[in-house]
Short mmCIF file of C-alpha atoms in Angstrom, two decimals:
data_model
loop_
_atom_site.label_atom_id
_atom_site.label_comp_id
_atom_site.label_asym_id
_atom_site.label_seq_id
_atom_site.Cartn_x
_atom_site.Cartn_y
_atom_site.Cartn_z
CA MET A 226 119.66 -62.51 53.20
CA THR A 227 121.28 -62.13 49.80
CA SER A 228 123.15 -65.19 48.56
CA ARG A 229 126.70 -64.23 47.70
CA THR A 230 129.93 -65.85 46.57
CA ALA A 231 132.49 -66.48 49.29
CA ILE A 232 136.12 -67.50 49.09
CA VAL A 233 137.74 -69.26 52.03
CA THR A 234 141.47 -69.93 51.86
CA GLY A 235 143.11 -72.81 53.67
CA ALA A 236 139.69 -74.44 53.58
CA ALA A 237 140.65 -78.09 53.04
CA ARG A 238 140.34 -78.88 56.74
CA GLY A 239 140.13 -77.44 60.24
CA ILE A 240 138.92 -73.88 60.72
CA GLY A 241 138.78 -73.20 56.99
CA ALA A 242 136.64 -76.25 56.23
CA ALA A 243 134.27 -75.45 59.10
CA THR A 244 133.97 -71.85 57.90
CA ALA A 245 133.30 -72.91 54.32
CA ALA A 246 130.58 -75.29 55.51
CA ARG A 247 129.01 -72.62 57.74
CA LEU A 248 128.91 -70.03 54.96
CA ALA A 249 127.33 -72.59 52.65
CA ARG A 250 124.64 -73.24 55.27
CA GLU A 251 124.07 -69.48 55.38
CA GLY A 252 123.15 -69.73 51.69
CA HIS A 253 126.35 -68.59 50.02
CA ALA A 254 128.19 -70.25 47.16
CA VAL A 255 131.64 -71.13 48.47
CA ALA A 256 135.02 -71.49 46.79
CA VAL A 257 137.22 -73.82 48.82
CA LEU A 258 140.81 -72.75 48.20
CA ASP A 259 143.80 -74.69 49.45
CA LEU A 260 147.24 -75.87 48.44
CA LEU A 261 145.97 -79.41 49.19
CA GLU A 262 143.60 -79.61 46.24
CA ASP A 263 142.48 -83.19 46.86
CA GLN A 264 141.40 -82.37 50.41
CA ALA A 265 139.79 -79.14 49.23
CA THR A 266 137.81 -81.19 46.72
CA ALA A 267 136.58 -83.46 49.52
CA THR A 268 135.44 -80.42 51.51
CA ALA A 269 133.62 -78.98 48.50
CA GLU A 270 131.98 -82.33 47.77
CA ARG A 271 130.64 -82.51 51.34
CA ILE A 272 129.12 -79.06 50.93
CA VAL A 273 127.49 -80.02 47.63
CA ALA A 274 126.21 -83.29 49.12
CA GLY A 275 124.55 -81.20 51.83
CA GLY A 276 122.72 -79.12 49.26
CA GLY A 277 125.15 -76.23 48.92
CA ARG A 278 127.11 -74.79 46.01
CA ALA A 279 130.88 -75.12 46.13
CA ILE A 280 133.97 -75.63 44.04
CA ALA A 281 137.51 -76.53 45.03
CA VAL A 282 140.50 -74.63 43.70
CA GLY A 283 144.09 -75.65 44.32
CA VAL A 284 146.22 -72.56 44.87
CA ASP A 285 149.35 -71.33 46.57
CA VAL A 286 148.14 -68.05 48.05
CA SER A 287 151.67 -66.65 48.10
CA ASP A 288 151.89 -66.98 44.28
CA GLU A 289 150.57 -63.85 42.56
CA ALA A 290 149.74 -65.48 39.23
CA ALA A 291 148.04 -68.44 40.92
CA VAL A 292 145.90 -66.13 43.05
CA THR A 293 144.82 -64.10 40.03
CA ALA A 294 143.87 -67.25 38.13
CA ALA A 295 142.00 -68.69 41.12
CA VAL A 296 139.89 -65.57 41.67
CA GLU A 297 139.09 -65.36 37.97
CA ARG A 298 137.94 -68.98 38.01
CA VAL A 299 135.74 -68.39 41.06
CA ALA A 300 134.13 -65.36 39.45
CA ALA A 301 133.47 -67.30 36.25
CA GLU A 302 132.04 -70.42 37.92
CA LEU A 303 130.26 -69.09 41.03
CA GLY A 304 129.92 -65.37 40.46
CA ALA A 305 131.86 -62.33 41.63
CA PRO A 306 133.24 -63.00 45.13
CA THR A 307 132.19 -60.45 47.74
CA ILE A 308 133.08 -62.42 50.89
CA LEU A 309 136.70 -63.33 51.57
CA VAL A 310 138.03 -65.28 54.53
CA ASN A 311 141.83 -65.21 54.64
CA ASN A 312 142.49 -68.33 56.70
CA ALA A 313 145.43 -70.01 54.94
CA GLY A 314 148.37 -70.50 57.25
CA ILE A 315 151.30 -72.70 58.17
CA LEU A 316 153.51 -73.26 61.20
CA ARG A 317 157.30 -73.36 61.21
CA ASP A 318 157.89 -73.02 64.96
CA ASN A 319 161.31 -72.68 66.53
CA LEU A 320 163.20 -70.55 69.00
CA LEU A 321 164.66 -67.44 67.44
CA PHE A 322 168.28 -68.61 67.41
CA LYS A 323 167.24 -71.84 65.68
CA MET A 324 164.79 -70.30 63.20
CA SER A 325 165.94 -70.35 59.59
CA LEU A 326 165.36 -67.54 57.14
CA GLU A 327 163.38 -69.99 55.02
CA ASP A 328 161.00 -70.72 57.90
CA TRP A 329 160.57 -67.01 58.61
CA ASP A 330 159.85 -66.22 54.96
CA ALA A 331 157.51 -69.19 54.51
CA VAL A 332 155.25 -68.20 57.40
CA LEU A 333 155.17 -64.50 56.52
CA GLY A 334 154.65 -65.44 52.87
CA VAL A 335 151.56 -67.57 53.40
CA HIS A 336 149.93 -65.45 56.09
CA LEU A 337 150.69 -61.86 55.11
CA ARG A 338 151.66 -62.00 51.44
CA GLY A 339 148.84 -64.47 50.86
CA ALA A 340 146.24 -62.29 52.57
CA PHE A 341 147.49 -59.25 50.66
CA LEU A 342 147.38 -61.00 47.27
CA MET A 343 143.94 -62.52 47.87
CA THR A 344 142.45 -59.26 49.15
CA ARG A 345 143.91 -57.21 46.33
CA ALA A 346 142.50 -59.63 43.78
CA VAL A 347 139.02 -59.82 45.34
CA GLN A 348 138.51 -56.19 46.35
CA ALA A 349 137.82 -55.10 42.77
CA HIS A 350 134.72 -57.31 42.73
CA MET A 351 133.65 -55.92 46.10
CA VAL A 352 134.12 -52.31 45.01
CA GLU A 353 132.06 -52.92 41.89
CA ALA A 354 129.29 -54.53 43.96
CA ARG A 355 129.51 -51.80 46.63
CA PHE A 356 129.49 -54.64 49.15
CA GLY A 357 132.27 -56.67 50.69
CA ARG A 358 133.16 -58.65 53.78
CA ILE A 359 136.80 -59.42 54.53
CA VAL A 360 137.57 -61.68 57.47
CA ASN A 361 141.21 -62.24 58.37
CA LEU A 362 142.44 -64.94 60.74
CA SER A 363 144.80 -63.64 63.39
CA SER A 364 145.61 -65.52 66.62
CA THR A 365 146.18 -65.02 70.32
CA SER A 366 149.82 -65.64 69.34
CA ALA A 367 149.78 -62.07 68.01
CA LEU A 368 150.30 -61.10 71.65
CA GLY A 369 153.57 -63.08 71.68
CA ASN A 370 154.31 -66.77 72.06
CA ARG A 371 157.54 -68.63 72.76
CA GLY A 372 158.95 -70.36 69.70
CA GLN A 373 156.70 -68.49 67.29
CA ALA A 374 158.48 -65.28 66.35
CA ASN A 375 157.48 -65.76 62.71
CA TYR A 376 153.87 -66.80 63.39
CA ALA A 377 153.34 -64.12 66.06
CA ALA A 378 154.70 -61.43 63.75
CA ALA A 379 152.46 -62.62 60.93
CA LYS A 380 149.34 -62.74 63.10
CA ALA A 381 150.05 -59.31 64.59
CA GLY A 382 150.55 -58.06 61.04
CA MET A 383 147.14 -59.41 60.09
CA GLN A 384 145.59 -57.12 62.67
CA GLY A 385 147.28 -54.02 61.27
CA PHE A 386 146.40 -55.13 57.75
CA THR A 387 142.77 -55.55 58.77
CA LYS A 388 142.48 -52.12 60.35
CA THR A 389 144.02 -50.47 57.30
CA LEU A 390 141.63 -52.28 54.95
CA ALA A 391 138.73 -51.05 57.07
CA ILE A 392 139.91 -47.46 56.66
CA GLU A 393 140.64 -47.67 52.93
CA LEU A 394 137.66 -49.71 51.77
CA GLY A 395 134.86 -48.65 54.08
CA LYS A 396 133.48 -46.03 51.69
CA PHE A 397 132.77 -48.80 49.18
CA GLY A 398 130.52 -50.74 51.54
CA ILE A 399 133.34 -53.11 52.46
CA THR A 400 134.10 -54.13 56.02
CA ALA A 401 137.27 -55.83 57.28
CA ASN A 402 137.56 -57.62 60.59
CA ALA A 403 139.90 -60.13 62.19
CA ILE A 404 139.32 -63.18 64.36
CA ALA A 405 142.03 -64.18 66.82
CA PRO A 406 141.43 -67.79 67.90
CA GLY A 407 142.82 -69.20 71.09
CA PHE A 408 143.44 -72.92 71.47
CA ILE A 409 141.45 -74.78 68.81
CA GLN A 410 141.56 -78.54 68.30
CA THR A 411 142.78 -78.96 64.72
CA ASP A 412 145.37 -80.91 62.75
CA MET A 413 147.67 -77.93 63.22
CA THR A 414 147.53 -78.06 67.02
CA ARG A 415 147.94 -81.84 66.85
CA ALA A 416 151.10 -81.31 64.82
CA THR A 417 152.34 -78.84 67.43
CA ALA A 418 151.83 -81.43 70.17
CA GLU A 419 153.81 -83.95 68.15
CA ARG A 420 156.59 -81.43 67.59
CA VAL A 421 157.01 -80.82 71.32
CA GLY A 422 156.71 -84.52 72.10
CA VAL A 423 153.49 -84.39 74.13
CA PRO A 424 150.56 -86.81 73.58
CA PHE A 425 147.69 -84.83 72.09
CA ASP A 426 145.26 -85.69 74.90
CA GLU A 427 147.71 -84.33 77.46
CA TYR A 428 148.35 -81.27 75.30
CA VAL A 429 144.61 -80.54 75.11
CA THR A 430 144.18 -81.05 78.86
CA ALA A 431 147.01 -78.65 79.68
CA ALA A 432 145.65 -76.02 77.29
CA THR A 433 142.11 -76.38 78.61
CA ALA A 434 143.29 -75.76 82.17
CA GLN A 435 144.17 -72.20 81.10
CA ILE A 436 140.82 -71.46 79.43
CA PRO A 437 138.15 -69.76 81.58
CA VAL A 438 135.21 -71.53 79.91
CA ALA A 439 136.94 -74.84 80.72
CA ARG A 440 136.86 -76.42 77.29
CA PRO A 441 139.02 -76.35 74.19
CA GLY A 442 137.83 -74.53 71.12
CA VAL A 443 136.63 -76.31 68.00
CA PRO A 444 136.68 -75.06 64.39
CA GLU A 445 132.95 -74.38 64.49
CA ASP A 446 133.52 -71.74 67.18
CA ILE A 447 135.60 -69.73 64.73
CA ALA A 448 133.23 -70.43 61.84
CA ALA A 449 130.39 -68.89 63.84
CA ALA A 450 132.34 -65.67 64.34
CA ALA A 451 133.31 -65.59 60.66
CA ALA A 452 129.67 -66.05 59.64
CA TYR A 453 128.69 -63.01 61.72
CA PHE A 454 131.40 -60.81 60.26
CA ALA A 455 130.39 -61.96 56.76
CA SER A 456 126.72 -61.17 57.32
CA GLU A 457 124.74 -58.15 56.22
CA ASP A 458 123.98 -57.48 59.89
CA ALA A 459 127.66 -56.69 60.50
CA GLY A 460 127.72 -53.73 58.14
CA PHE A 461 128.59 -51.24 60.90
CA VAL A 462 131.33 -53.41 62.40
CA SER A 463 134.73 -52.91 60.82
CA GLY A 464 138.38 -52.79 61.80
CA GLN A 465 137.77 -55.00 64.82
CA VAL A 466 139.78 -57.88 66.27
CA LEU A 467 137.65 -60.48 68.02
CA TYR A 468 139.47 -62.85 70.36
CA VAL A 469 137.62 -66.16 70.27
CA ALA A 470 139.57 -67.85 73.01
CA GLY A 471 137.18 -68.89 75.75
CA GLY A 472 138.14 -65.93 77.91
CA PRO A 473 139.57 -62.40 77.87
CA ARG A 474 142.81 -61.43 76.15
CA ASP A 475 144.74 -58.17 76.46
#
């Protein structure tokens, strides 16, 4: 396997941190990007302590200038990035009639604008290398979820974005795929439980009851799927959406 440079956004914790760690174990140099730079630094330090190569970069992925600067720094310090995992995301849940324009724009801005800006900035390096792996994080919420009109729209948009990237960039040796996680135990799902006023243990139990494999997901489940899509072995897999949810999804 060729060692490459990978960028993972939203990698300070949760799915992003697990994915960054997994890619480092696969032999890649990893740039840990996150708005929470101190936590991103901690993630990068754990990777380095384990024998990997990593740097942390604080960045708002919805800021065009910040994205450009971040990618330039990664290329200078780790080498041209040819693996990109667009994982950065936020929640601003509410029923439609209560949802503010600011909360709509914030979620679409981080998920879709952020993925667009990061991919546009990184694809030039991939085209030059004639190799690229783009992995976008969607969600089972793309199928619709009460109180998440903004998040569901963003995650459905990620699927259309992914399929279009696959069509446009395939001739350059670049693949694009999406992962749609189901219920995963993270700080984000813990925050959701707090928002709805349910103890997290009860929230996990209720969610698990709906999962055919009878357990909740963990960040490493998603990291494993991302590692496959990022691998050389996945060169003939592109434009796909993989539901990693412990059971079938429509």
